[in-house]
Amino acid sequence: MKFFIDTANLDEIRTVAEMGLVDGVTTNPTLLAKEGRGFKQTIKEICAMVDGPVSAEVVSASSAEKMLEEAHTVASWHPNVVVKIPFGPEGVKVIRQLTKEGIRTNVTLMFSLTQAHIAAKAGGTFLSLFVGRVDDMATDGMEAVRDAVDMVHTYSFASEVLVASTRHPLHIVESLRAGAHIATVPFKTLELLYKHPLTDLGLGKFTDDWQKAGLNFD
Ligand code: G3P
């Protein structure tokens, strides 16, 4: 499963890029607003750091025409830019057009199998299903992910299922079990994936025993 990092923070992206762990980056207007820097500048800097798909979102969700114009703008910034399109009737028109033009899309704000199916039929490259926001409503967000993975395989769609709105390591475990293609993960969650107390305890004991016995490499 590929890992994308879900952030517009350049320090976080630099850190995970150095760890060799990141296959792509997803941003959204909220994440960009938190950083307080320009949209185009931030996306271009991210593209210079990560060799993989970088999602940049359009905002005029009620007008296919305006979204298409915004899509062409962001796609012109770097070949690795993937245009993030909010799901909806207008968005689907834009996805179809961009697919014809060979421009990759990340269809966002999806919560159900039926939405994912429509996005796949339109040719969406990445199908972003939000799990955390569904869990927030005391409902299983992963259900749509499991169903979408089955749907993509059953009907041989080229689209990849991207698990978004991940909030903790269990979301990643469940994404792996579901056979999702990609999980986009916040920096803090990515750090947690390395951690296990038994790893720390085991390492401490190995180090102690090595030192007490006076072992070395000579
Ligand atoms: O990729 C979408 C993601 O950023 C949304 O996450 O935690 O705001 O639901 P969250």
mmCIF file of C-alpha atoms and ligand atoms in Angstrom, residues 6 28 84 130 133 164-165 167 184, ligand 1:
data_model
loop_
_atom_site.group_PDB
_atom_site.id
_atom_site.type_symbol
_atom_site.label_atom_id
_atom_site.label_comp_id
_atom_site.label_asym_id
_atom_site.label_seq_id
_atom_site.Cartn_x
_atom_site.Cartn_y
_atom_site.Cartn_z
ATOM 1 C CA ASP A 6 -1.759 14.517 4.248
ATOM 2 C CA ASN A 28 -6.665 20.580 0.794
ATOM 3 C CA LYS A 84 -8.229 17.262 -6.544
ATOM 4 C CA PHE A 130 -12.974 9.766 4.095
ATOM 5 C CA ARG A 133 -15.338 11.902 9.425
ATOM 6 C CA ALA A 164 -8.430 9.733 3.483
ATOM 7 C CA SER A 165 -9.304 11.369 6.792
ATOM 8 C CA ARG A 167 -6.691 9.732 12.192
ATOM 9 C CA THR A 184 -3.034 9.388 3.069
HETATM 10 O O1 G3P B 1 -7.524 14.013 2.936
HETATM 11 C C1 G3P B 1 -8.626 14.582 3.550
HETATM 12 C C2 G3P B 1 -8.282 14.804 4.994
HETATM 13 O O2 G3P B 1 -7.354 15.804 5.093
HETATM 14 C C3 G3P B 1 -9.433 15.098 5.863
HETATM 15 O O3 G3P B 1 -9.019 14.757 7.147
HETATM 16 O O4 G3P B 1 -9.094 14.726 9.583
HETATM 17 O O5 G3P B 1 -9.978 16.703 8.308
HETATM 18 O O6 G3P B 1 -11.215 14.555 8.300
HETATM 19 P P1 G3P B 1 -9.886 15.214 8.393
#
